């Protein structure tokens, strides 16, 4: 079953809960109850100055949730075989009880679409509404990375356009040809984003219209007689070739889309679609701790406020707190199921800690955070949400208390040394060192290899030269690099050379693949 609750106005004009006592008792939910909880939650969200896009809530089945899982959280995304494979993998794990499903999926758009599972109890539906519709939604609207890189008004139209375009290409050129190209594009998606340039002011909707106009222009201008003109490659004078590109280009998908000598226009459009999707996910990858921490903090705060107002009963709170505790639990490194630092746990703890520092600062807090200790916690939280990403957020706000609570310490792993060394412990110097190292772990530049196009020999053999700048002399993973190189050569169509460059500028090794 799939049902849709139509988009509501932003939370500036919510309806107040008219009744007295708990909104409901028991675990059963109805659409009318969801609407009443949404009204009550919106009213509390307004108390805390949460500014959101209009909300659209969809109630879906577990199978539809699995489908959304498989398509990287974009239920209206374009089709690809890997999504089907992921669906089967998730479904089998879910049926066997080896994996649970998220209670919600939310799309960063205006209206903001939140998917609720119909298997959820009423308490869980309320939790999801508070978490997704008012937590994530306000983060999408307020954080500077999302404001800079996401066109919330046009993203849904573009996803629909992309889906239709891919399906039209499958009909016209064959499913195999389309999926082969998308395979190669997906392999390069981490290298398909712009980090520093602002996006074009043109919206995705306008861009889709421009593409349609361009195709129509090409159709009108097509003249079959041009095929009869003899082709020749003029030989330029020696020494007159200019280096191209003039500056290194880090967005590999963009460079392929613009300059690949062999791709047809429809293939370049598919490259463009995957590049746009990759850019869409760019802010999300850099704000995982903040985004989940913010949403978790607000579902916790809002539902506790509902309890204070008598709108939910104790049974509701016990069920909610059990789920909340599971979400924010942090397993030890030697415990079964440990998967690294839980972004929900760290993000929620940091948001809660900022409130504590503002409301009840200790002498240590006053020394470490003189600007916010004793200040307005709500203004401080909103400022942090609007102006930081994970790397800078941790660097700015991780307190000694949280370092002790999480029992963080630093282990130095140097290539030249045979043994590991404890690099930082719980003292003033160690706190700063741990905070710096944890911040760097969340820096995207340290997670994605720095690979840039440095030369395109467009006047001769049309080969492409890329350079990988090694960080701390770390080479690329050999097998993975070889596979990605094959995909790159497939898209480029001619020889591709990748050089590994040390910090002193010396080329230490290279690999080549022919297109």
Coordinates of C-alpha atoms in Angstrom, one line a residue:
X1 CA 0.0 0.0 0.0
X2 CA 1.2 3.4 -0.7
X3 CA -0.5 6.6 0.4
X4 CA 0.4 10.2 0.2
X5 CA -0.5 13.0 2.6
X6 CA -0.5 16.1 0.5
X7 CA 2.2 18.7 1.1
X8 CA 1.5 21.0 4.0
X9 CA 2.4 24.6 4.5
X10 CA 5.7 25.4 6.1
X11 CA 5.7 25.3 9.9
X12 CA 5.2 29.0 10.2
X13 CA 1.4 28.4 10.0
X14 CA 0.7 25.1 11.8
X15 CA -2.6 24.0 13.2
X16 CA -2.7 23.7 17.0
X17 CA -3.8 20.5 18.6
X18 CA -7.3 21.2 19.8
X19 CA -7.9 18.3 22.2
X20 CA -6.7 17.7 25.7
X21 CA -4.8 14.7 27.0
X22 CA -2.8 12.3 24.8
X23 CA -3.5 12.5 21.1
X24 CA -3.8 8.7 21.0
X25 CA -3.3 5.5 23.0
X26 CA -2.0 2.2 21.7
X27 CA 0.3 1.5 18.8
X28 CA -2.2 1.6 15.9
X29 CA -2.0 4.5 13.5
X30 CA -4.4 6.0 11.0
X31 CA -4.0 8.8 8.5
X32 CA -6.1 11.1 10.7
X33 CA -3.8 10.4 13.7
X34 CA -0.7 11.0 11.6
X35 CA -2.2 14.4 10.6
X36 CA -2.9 15.3 14.3
X37 CA 0.6 14.3 15.4
X38 CA 2.1 16.3 12.5
X39 CA 0.1 19.3 13.6
X40 CA 1.3 19.0 17.2
X41 CA 4.9 18.4 16.2
X42 CA 4.8 21.4 13.9
X43 CA 3.7 23.6 16.7
X44 CA 6.6 22.4 19.0
X45 CA 9.0 22.8 16.1
X46 CA 7.9 26.4 15.8
X47 CA 8.7 27.0 19.4
X48 CA 12.3 26.0 18.6
X49 CA 12.4 28.2 15.4
X50 CA 12.8 25.3 13.0
X51 CA 12.4 26.6 9.5
X52 CA 11.4 24.0 7.0
X53 CA 10.3 23.4 3.4
X54 CA 6.7 22.2 3.1
X55 CA 6.3 18.6 4.0
X56 CA 4.9 15.7 1.9
X57 CA 4.5 12.4 3.8
X58 CA 4.2 9.1 2.0
X59 CA 3.3 5.8 3.8
X60 CA 4.9 2.9 2.0
X61 CA 5.3 -0.9 2.4
X62 CA 8.5 -2.6 3.4
X63 CA 9.0 -3.7 -0.2
X64 CA 8.7 -0.2 -1.4
X65 CA 11.2 0.8 1.3
X66 CA 13.6 -1.9 0.1
X67 CA 13.1 -0.5 -3.4
X68 CA 14.0 3.0 -2.2
X69 CA 17.0 1.5 -0.4
X70 CA 18.2 -0.1 -3.5
X71 CA 18.1 3.1 -5.6
X72 CA 20.4 5.0 -3.1
X73 CA 17.4 6.7 -1.4
X74 CA 15.9 8.1 -4.6
X75 CA 12.7 6.2 -5.4
X76 CA 12.2 8.3 -8.5
X77 CA 15.7 7.8 -9.8
X78 CA 16.6 6.2 -13.1
X79 CA 16.8 2.4 -13.6
X80 CA 20.0 0.5 -13.4
X81 CA 20.8 -3.2 -12.9
X82 CA 22.8 -2.6 -9.7
X83 CA 19.7 -1.2 -8.0
X84 CA 17.9 -4.5 -8.6
X85 CA 20.9 -6.5 -7.3
X86 CA 20.9 -4.3 -4.2
X87 CA 17.2 -4.8 -3.8
X88 CA 17.6 -8.6 -3.7
X89 CA 20.5 -8.4 -1.3
X90 CA 18.6 -6.2 1.1
X91 CA 15.4 -8.2 0.8
X92 CA 17.1 -11.5 1.6
X93 CA 18.9 -10.0 4.6
X94 CA 15.6 -8.5 5.8
X95 CA 13.6 -11.7 5.4
X96 CA 16.2 -13.6 7.3
X97 CA 16.2 -11.1 10.1
X98 CA 19.8 -10.3 9.5
X99 CA 19.1 -6.7 8.7
X100 CA 16.4 -4.2 9.8
X101 CA 15.0 -1.4 7.7
X102 CA 15.3 2.3 8.4
X103 CA 12.0 3.8 9.7
X104 CA 12.2 6.5 7.0
X105 CA 13.8 7.9 4.0
X106 CA 13.7 11.5 3.2
X107 CA 14.4 13.4 -0.1
X108 CA 16.0 16.8 0.0
X109 CA 13.5 18.7 -2.1
X110 CA 10.8 21.3 -1.8
X111 CA 8.3 20.0 -0.8
X112 CA 10.5 17.7 1.4
X113 CA 9.3 14.1 0.8
X114 CA 9.5 11.7 3.8
X115 CA 8.7 8.0 3.4
X116 CA 7.2 6.3 6.4
X117 CA 6.8 2.5 6.7
X118 CA 3.3 1.2 7.2
X119 CA 4.6 -1.4 9.6
X120 CA 5.6 1.3 12.0
X121 CA 3.6 1.8 15.2
X122 CA 2.1 5.2 15.9
X123 CA 5.0 6.1 18.2
X124 CA 7.5 5.3 15.5
X125 CA 5.5 7.3 12.9
X126 CA 5.6 10.3 15.2
X127 CA 9.3 9.8 15.8
X128 CA 9.9 9.7 12.0
X129 CA 7.8 12.8 11.4
X130 CA 9.8 14.7 14.1
X131 CA 13.1 13.3 12.8
X132 CA 12.7 13.6 9.0
X133 CA 10.0 16.2 8.5
X134 CA 11.3 18.8 10.9
X135 CA 14.9 17.6 11.7
X136 CA 16.4 16.7 8.3
X137 CA 14.0 19.1 6.6
X138 CA 15.2 22.2 8.5
X139 CA 18.8 21.1 8.1
X140 CA 18.4 20.8 4.3
X141 CA 16.9 24.3 4.2
X142 CA 19.4 25.9 6.6
X143 CA 22.9 24.4 6.1
X144 CA 25.1 26.4 3.9
X145 CA 26.4 23.4 1.8
X146 CA 22.8 22.4 0.9
X147 CA 21.9 26.0 0.1
X148 CA 24.9 26.3 -2.1
X149 CA 24.7 23.0 -4.0
X150 CA 21.1 21.8 -4.0
X151 CA 18.3 23.2 -6.1
X152 CA 15.5 22.0 -3.8
X153 CA 12.8 23.5 -6.0
X154 CA 14.0 21.7 -9.2
X155 CA 15.5 18.5 -8.1
X156 CA 12.3 16.4 -8.3
X157 CA 11.7 17.6 -11.9
X158 CA 15.2 16.8 -12.8
X159 CA 15.0 13.3 -11.4
X160 CA 11.9 12.7 -13.3
X161 CA 13.5 14.0 -16.5
X162 CA 16.6 11.8 -15.9
X163 CA 14.5 8.7 -15.3
X164 CA 12.5 9.3 -18.5
X165 CA 15.6 10.1 -20.5
X166 CA 17.4 7.0 -19.5
X167 CA 14.3 4.9 -20.3
X168 CA 14.0 6.5 -23.7
X169 CA 17.7 5.8 -24.4
X170 CA 17.1 2.1 -23.4
X171 CA 14.3 1.9 -26.0
X172 CA 16.3 3.6 -28.7
X173 CA 19.9 2.3 -28.2
X174 CA 19.3 -0.9 -26.1
X175 CA 19.4 -1.6 -22.4
X176 CA 22.9 -3.1 -22.7
X177 CA 24.5 -0.1 -24.2
X178 CA 22.9 2.3 -21.7
X179 CA 23.8 0.1 -18.7
X180 CA 27.4 -0.3 -19.9
X181 CA 27.8 3.4 -20.0
X182 CA 26.1 4.0 -16.6
X183 CA 28.5 1.3 -15.1
X184 CA 31.4 3.4 -16.2
X185 CA 29.8 6.7 -15.0
X186 CA 29.0 5.1 -11.6
X187 CA 32.6 4.0 -11.2
X188 CA 33.7 7.7 -11.5
X189 CA 30.9 9.3 -9.5
X190 CA 33.2 10.2 -6.5
X191 CA 35.2 12.2 -9.1
X192 CA 32.2 13.9 -10.6
X193 CA 31.7 16.8 -8.3
X194 CA 32.8 20.4 -8.1
X195 CA 34.2 21.3 -4.7
X196 CA 34.9 25.0 -5.1
X197 CA 33.0 26.4 -8.0
X198 CA 29.5 27.6 -7.4
X199 CA 26.9 25.8 -9.4
X200 CA 25.4 27.4 -12.5
X201 CA 22.6 29.8 -11.5
X202 CA 20.4 27.9 -14.1
X203 CA 17.9 25.6 -12.4
X204 CA 17.6 21.9 -13.3
X205 CA 14.3 22.6 -14.8
X206 CA 15.7 25.3 -17.0
X207 CA 18.6 23.0 -17.9
X208 CA 16.2 20.2 -19.0
X209 CA 14.4 22.7 -21.2
X210 CA 17.6 23.9 -22.7
X211 CA 18.6 20.3 -23.5
X212 CA 15.3 19.7 -25.2
X213 CA 15.7 23.0 -27.2
X214 CA 19.2 22.0 -28.2
X215 CA 18.1 18.6 -29.5
X216 CA 15.3 20.3 -31.5
X217 CA 17.8 22.8 -32.9
X218 CA 20.1 19.9 -34.0
X219 CA 17.2 18.1 -35.6
X220 CA 16.2 21.2 -37.6
X221 CA 19.8 22.0 -38.6
X222 CA 20.6 18.4 -39.7
X223 CA 21.6 18.1 -43.3
X224 CA 22.5 14.8 -44.7
X225 CA 24.7 16.4 -47.4
X226 CA 27.4 17.1 -44.7
X227 CA 28.1 13.4 -44.6
X228 CA 29.5 13.6 -48.1
X229 CA 32.2 16.2 -47.3
X230 CA 35.7 14.6 -47.2
X231 CA 37.1 14.5 -43.7
X232 CA 40.7 15.5 -43.0
X233 CA 42.7 16.3 -39.9
X234 CA 44.8 19.4 -40.7
X235 CA 48.4 19.0 -39.5
X236 CA 49.3 22.0 -37.3
X237 CA 52.8 23.4 -37.3
X238 CA 55.2 21.9 -34.8
X239 CA 55.4 23.8 -31.6
X240 CA 52.0 25.5 -31.9
X241 CA 50.1 23.1 -29.7
X242 CA 48.8 24.7 -26.5
X243 CA 48.6 22.8 -23.3
X244 CA 45.0 21.8 -22.6
X245 CA 43.4 22.1 -20.2
X246 CA 45.2 25.3 -19.1
X247 CA 44.5 24.4 -15.4
X248 CA 44.1 20.9 -13.9
X249 CA 40.4 19.7 -13.9
X250 CA 39.2 17.7 -10.9
X251 CA 35.7 16.9 -12.1
X252 CA 36.5 13.9 -14.4
X253 CA 32.8 13.4 -15.4
X254 CA 32.5 17.0 -16.4
X255 CA 35.7 16.8 -18.5
X256 CA 34.4 13.6 -20.2
X257 CA 31.1 15.1 -20.8
X258 CA 32.6 18.2 -22.5
X259 CA 35.5 16.8 -24.4
X260 CA 35.3 13.0 -24.9
X261 CA 36.2 12.5 -28.5
X262 CA 34.0 9.5 -29.0
X263 CA 30.8 9.8 -27.0
X264 CA 27.6 10.5 -28.9
X265 CA 25.4 13.4 -27.6
X266 CA 23.0 11.0 -25.9
X267 CA 25.9 9.4 -24.1
X268 CA 27.2 12.7 -23.0
X269 CA 23.8 13.5 -21.6
X270 CA 23.9 10.3 -19.5
X271 CA 27.3 11.3 -18.2
X272 CA 25.8 14.7 -17.3
X273 CA 22.9 13.0 -15.5
X274 CA 25.2 10.9 -13.3
X275 CA 27.3 14.0 -12.6
X276 CA 24.3 15.9 -11.5
X277 CA 23.2 13.0 -9.2
X278 CA 26.7 12.8 -7.8
X279 CA 26.7 16.6 -7.1
X280 CA 23.3 16.2 -5.4
X281 CA 24.8 13.8 -2.8
X282 CA 27.9 16.0 -2.3
X283 CA 26.6 18.0 0.7
X284 CA 25.1 14.8 2.3
X285 CA 28.5 13.1 2.4
X286 CA 30.1 16.0 4.2
X287 CA 27.4 16.5 6.8
X288 CA 26.5 12.9 7.9
X289 CA 27.4 13.6 11.6
X290 CA 25.7 17.0 11.7
X291 CA 22.7 16.0 9.7
X292 CA 21.8 12.9 11.6
X293 CA 22.8 14.5 14.9
X294 CA 20.6 17.5 14.3
X295 CA 17.6 15.3 13.3
X296 CA 18.1 13.0 16.2
X297 CA 18.5 15.9 18.7
X298 CA 15.2 17.4 17.5
X299 CA 13.1 14.2 17.5
X300 CA 14.3 13.6 21.0
X301 CA 13.6 17.2 22.1
X302 CA 10.3 17.5 20.3
X303 CA 8.8 14.3 21.6
X304 CA 9.9 15.0 25.1
X305 CA 8.2 18.4 24.8
X306 CA 5.0 16.6 23.6
X307 CA 5.2 14.5 26.8
X308 CA 5.6 17.6 28.9
X309 CA 2.5 19.0 27.3
X310 CA 0.6 15.8 28.0
X311 CA 0.1 15.0 24.3
X312 CA 1.7 11.6 24.5
X313 CA 1.5 9.0 27.3
X314 CA 4.2 7.1 29.2
X315 CA 3.8 4.0 27.0
X316 CA 4.5 6.1 23.9
X317 CA 7.7 7.5 25.6
X318 CA 8.9 4.0 26.6
X319 CA 8.6 2.8 23.0
X320 CA 10.2 5.9 21.6
X321 CA 13.1 5.9 24.1
X322 CA 13.9 2.3 23.3
X323 CA 14.2 3.1 19.6
X324 CA 16.1 6.3 20.3
X325 CA 18.6 4.5 22.6
X326 CA 19.3 1.9 19.9
X327 CA 19.9 4.6 17.3
X328 CA 22.5 6.5 19.4
X329 CA 24.3 3.5 20.9
X330 CA 28.0 3.4 20.2
X331 CA 29.6 0.0 20.2
X332 CA 33.1 -0.4 21.5
X333 CA 35.9 -1.3 19.0
X334 CA 36.1 -4.8 20.6
X335 CA 32.4 -5.4 20.6
X336 CA 30.5 -7.6 18.1
X337 CA 29.0 -5.5 15.3
X338 CA 31.4 -2.6 15.7
X339 CA 31.3 -0.5 12.5
X340 CA 33.3 2.5 13.4
X341 CA 32.0 5.7 14.9
X342 CA 28.2 5.9 14.8
X343 CA 27.4 9.3 13.2
X344 CA 24.0 9.3 15.0
X345 CA 25.7 8.8 18.4
X346 CA 28.5 11.4 17.8
X347 CA 26.2 14.0 16.2
X348 CA 23.5 13.7 18.9
X349 CA 26.0 13.8 21.7
X350 CA 27.6 16.9 20.2
X351 CA 24.3 18.7 19.8
X352 CA 23.3 17.8 23.3
X353 CA 26.7 18.8 24.6
X354 CA 26.4 22.3 23.0
X355 CA 23.2 22.8 24.8
X356 CA 24.8 21.7 28.1
X357 CA 27.8 24.0 27.6
X358 CA 25.4 26.9 27.1
X359 CA 23.1 26.1 29.9
X360 CA 25.4 24.6 32.6
X361 CA 29.0 25.3 31.7
X362 CA 31.8 24.0 33.8
X363 CA 35.1 25.8 34.4
X364 CA 36.6 23.6 31.7
X365 CA 33.9 24.6 29.3
X366 CA 34.5 28.2 30.0
X367 CA 38.1 27.8 29.2
X368 CA 37.5 25.8 26.0
X369 CA 34.4 27.6 24.7
X370 CA 34.4 31.2 26.1
X371 CA 32.3 32.4 23.2
X372 CA 29.3 30.1 23.8
X373 CA 29.5 29.0 27.5
X374 CA 26.5 30.5 29.3
X375 CA 25.0 31.7 26.0
X376 CA 21.7 31.1 24.3
X377 CA 21.7 27.4 23.4
X378 CA 19.1 27.6 20.7
X379 CA 20.9 30.4 18.8
X380 CA 24.2 28.6 19.2
X381 CA 22.8 25.4 17.8
X382 CA 21.2 27.1 14.9
X383 CA 24.4 29.0 14.1
X384 CA 26.3 25.7 14.2
X385 CA 23.8 24.0 11.9
X386 CA 23.9 26.8 9.4
X387 CA 27.6 27.4 9.1
X388 CA 29.5 24.2 9.4
X389 CA 30.2 20.8 7.9
X390 CA 31.3 17.6 9.8
X391 CA 35.0 18.5 9.6
X392 CA 34.7 22.0 10.9
X393 CA 31.9 21.2 13.3
X394 CA 34.0 18.6 15.1
X395 CA 37.0 20.9 15.0
X396 CA 35.0 23.7 16.6
X397 CA 32.7 22.0 19.1
X398 CA 34.1 18.6 20.2
X399 CA 34.6 19.1 23.9
X400 CA 37.1 17.4 26.3
X401 CA 34.0 16.0 28.1
X402 CA 32.8 14.2 25.0
X403 CA 36.3 12.9 24.3
X404 CA 36.3 11.3 27.7
X405 CA 32.7 10.0 27.4
X406 CA 33.5 8.3 24.1
X407 CA 36.9 7.3 25.4
X408 CA 38.7 8.6 22.3
X409 CA 42.5 8.4 22.1
X410 CA 44.9 8.6 19.2
X411 CA 47.1 5.9 17.8
X412 CA 50.0 7.0 15.5
X413 CA 50.6 4.7 12.6
X414 CA 53.8 5.7 10.8
X415 CA 55.1 3.8 7.8
X416 CA 58.7 4.0 8.9
X417 CA 58.0 2.7 12.4
X418 CA 57.5 -1.0 13.2
X419 CA 55.3 -0.4 16.2
X420 CA 52.1 1.6 16.8
X421 CA 52.4 4.5 19.2
X422 CA 49.8 6.1 21.5
X423 CA 49.8 9.7 20.2
X424 CA 47.3 11.5 22.3
X425 CA 45.6 10.9 25.7
X426 CA 43.2 12.8 27.9
X427 CA 45.2 15.9 28.8
X428 CA 44.9 19.4 27.3
X429 CA 47.4 18.7 24.5
X430 CA 45.8 15.3 23.8
X431 CA 42.3 16.8 23.6
X432 CA 43.4 19.2 20.9
X433 CA 45.3 16.5 19.0
X434 CA 42.3 14.1 19.1
X435 CA 39.9 16.7 18.0
X436 CA 42.2 17.6 15.1
X437 CA 42.6 14.0 14.0
X438 CA 38.9 13.2 14.3
X439 CA 38.1 16.3 12.3
X440 CA 40.5 15.2 9.5
X441 CA 38.9 11.8 9.4
X442 CA 35.7 13.6 8.3
X443 CA 37.4 15.7 5.7
X444 CA 36.3 14.5 2.2
X445 CA 39.6 15.5 0.7
X446 CA 41.2 12.8 2.9
X447 CA 38.7 10.1 1.8
X448 CA 38.6 10.6 -2.0
X449 CA 41.9 10.4 -3.9
X450 CA 43.1 13.7 -5.4
X451 CA 43.0 12.9 -9.2
X452 CA 42.9 15.6 -11.8
X453 CA 43.1 15.8 -15.6
X454 CA 46.3 17.6 -16.5
X455 CA 46.7 17.0 -20.3
X456 CA 44.5 16.3 -23.2
X457 CA 46.4 15.7 -26.5
X458 CA 43.5 16.7 -28.7
X459 CA 45.7 17.7 -31.6
X460 CA 47.6 14.4 -31.8
X461 CA 46.6 11.0 -30.5
X462 CA 43.8 12.4 -28.3
X463 CA 45.1 10.6 -25.2
X464 CA 44.4 11.8 -21.7
X465 CA 46.8 12.3 -18.8
X466 CA 45.7 12.4 -15.2
X467 CA 47.7 12.9 -12.0
X468 CA 47.1 11.4 -8.6
X469 CA 48.7 13.5 -5.8
X470 CA 49.5 11.0 -3.1
X471 CA 48.7 12.0 0.5
X472 CA 51.3 10.8 3.0
X473 CA 52.8 8.6 0.2
X474 CA 49.7 6.4 0.1
X475 CA 49.3 4.7 -3.3
X476 CA 46.0 3.9 -4.9
X477 CA 44.5 0.4 -4.3
X478 CA 45.9 -1.5 -7.3
X479 CA 42.9 -3.6 -8.3
X480 CA 40.4 -0.9 -7.8
X481 CA 42.5 1.7 -9.7
X482 CA 42.9 -0.7 -12.6
X483 CA 39.1 -1.3 -12.8
X484 CA 38.3 2.4 -12.7
X485 CA 40.9 3.0 -15.3
X486 CA 39.1 0.6 -17.7
X487 CA 35.9 2.4 -17.1
X488 CA 37.6 5.8 -17.7
X489 CA 39.1 4.5 -21.0
X490 CA 35.7 3.2 -22.1
X491 CA 34.2 6.7 -21.7
X492 CA 37.2 8.5 -23.2
X493 CA 37.7 6.2 -26.2
X494 CA 41.5 6.7 -26.4
X495 CA 44.5 6.0 -24.3
X496 CA 44.4 7.1 -20.7
X497 CA 47.5 7.5 -18.5
X498 CA 47.4 7.9 -14.8
X499 CA 50.6 9.2 -13.0
X500 CA 51.2 8.9 -9.3
X501 CA 52.9 12.0 -8.0
X502 CA 54.8 12.3 -4.7
X503 CA 54.6 15.4 -2.5
X504 CA 57.8 16.7 -4.0
X505 CA 56.3 16.6 -7.5
X506 CA 58.2 13.5 -8.6
X507 CA 56.2 11.0 -10.7
X508 CA 56.8 7.7 -8.9
X509 CA 54.7 5.3 -11.1
X510 CA 52.0 5.3 -13.8
X511 CA 49.5 3.0 -15.4
X512 CA 48.0 3.2 -18.9
X513 CA 44.9 1.8 -20.6
X514 CA 43.9 2.0 -24.2
X515 CA 40.4 3.0 -25.1

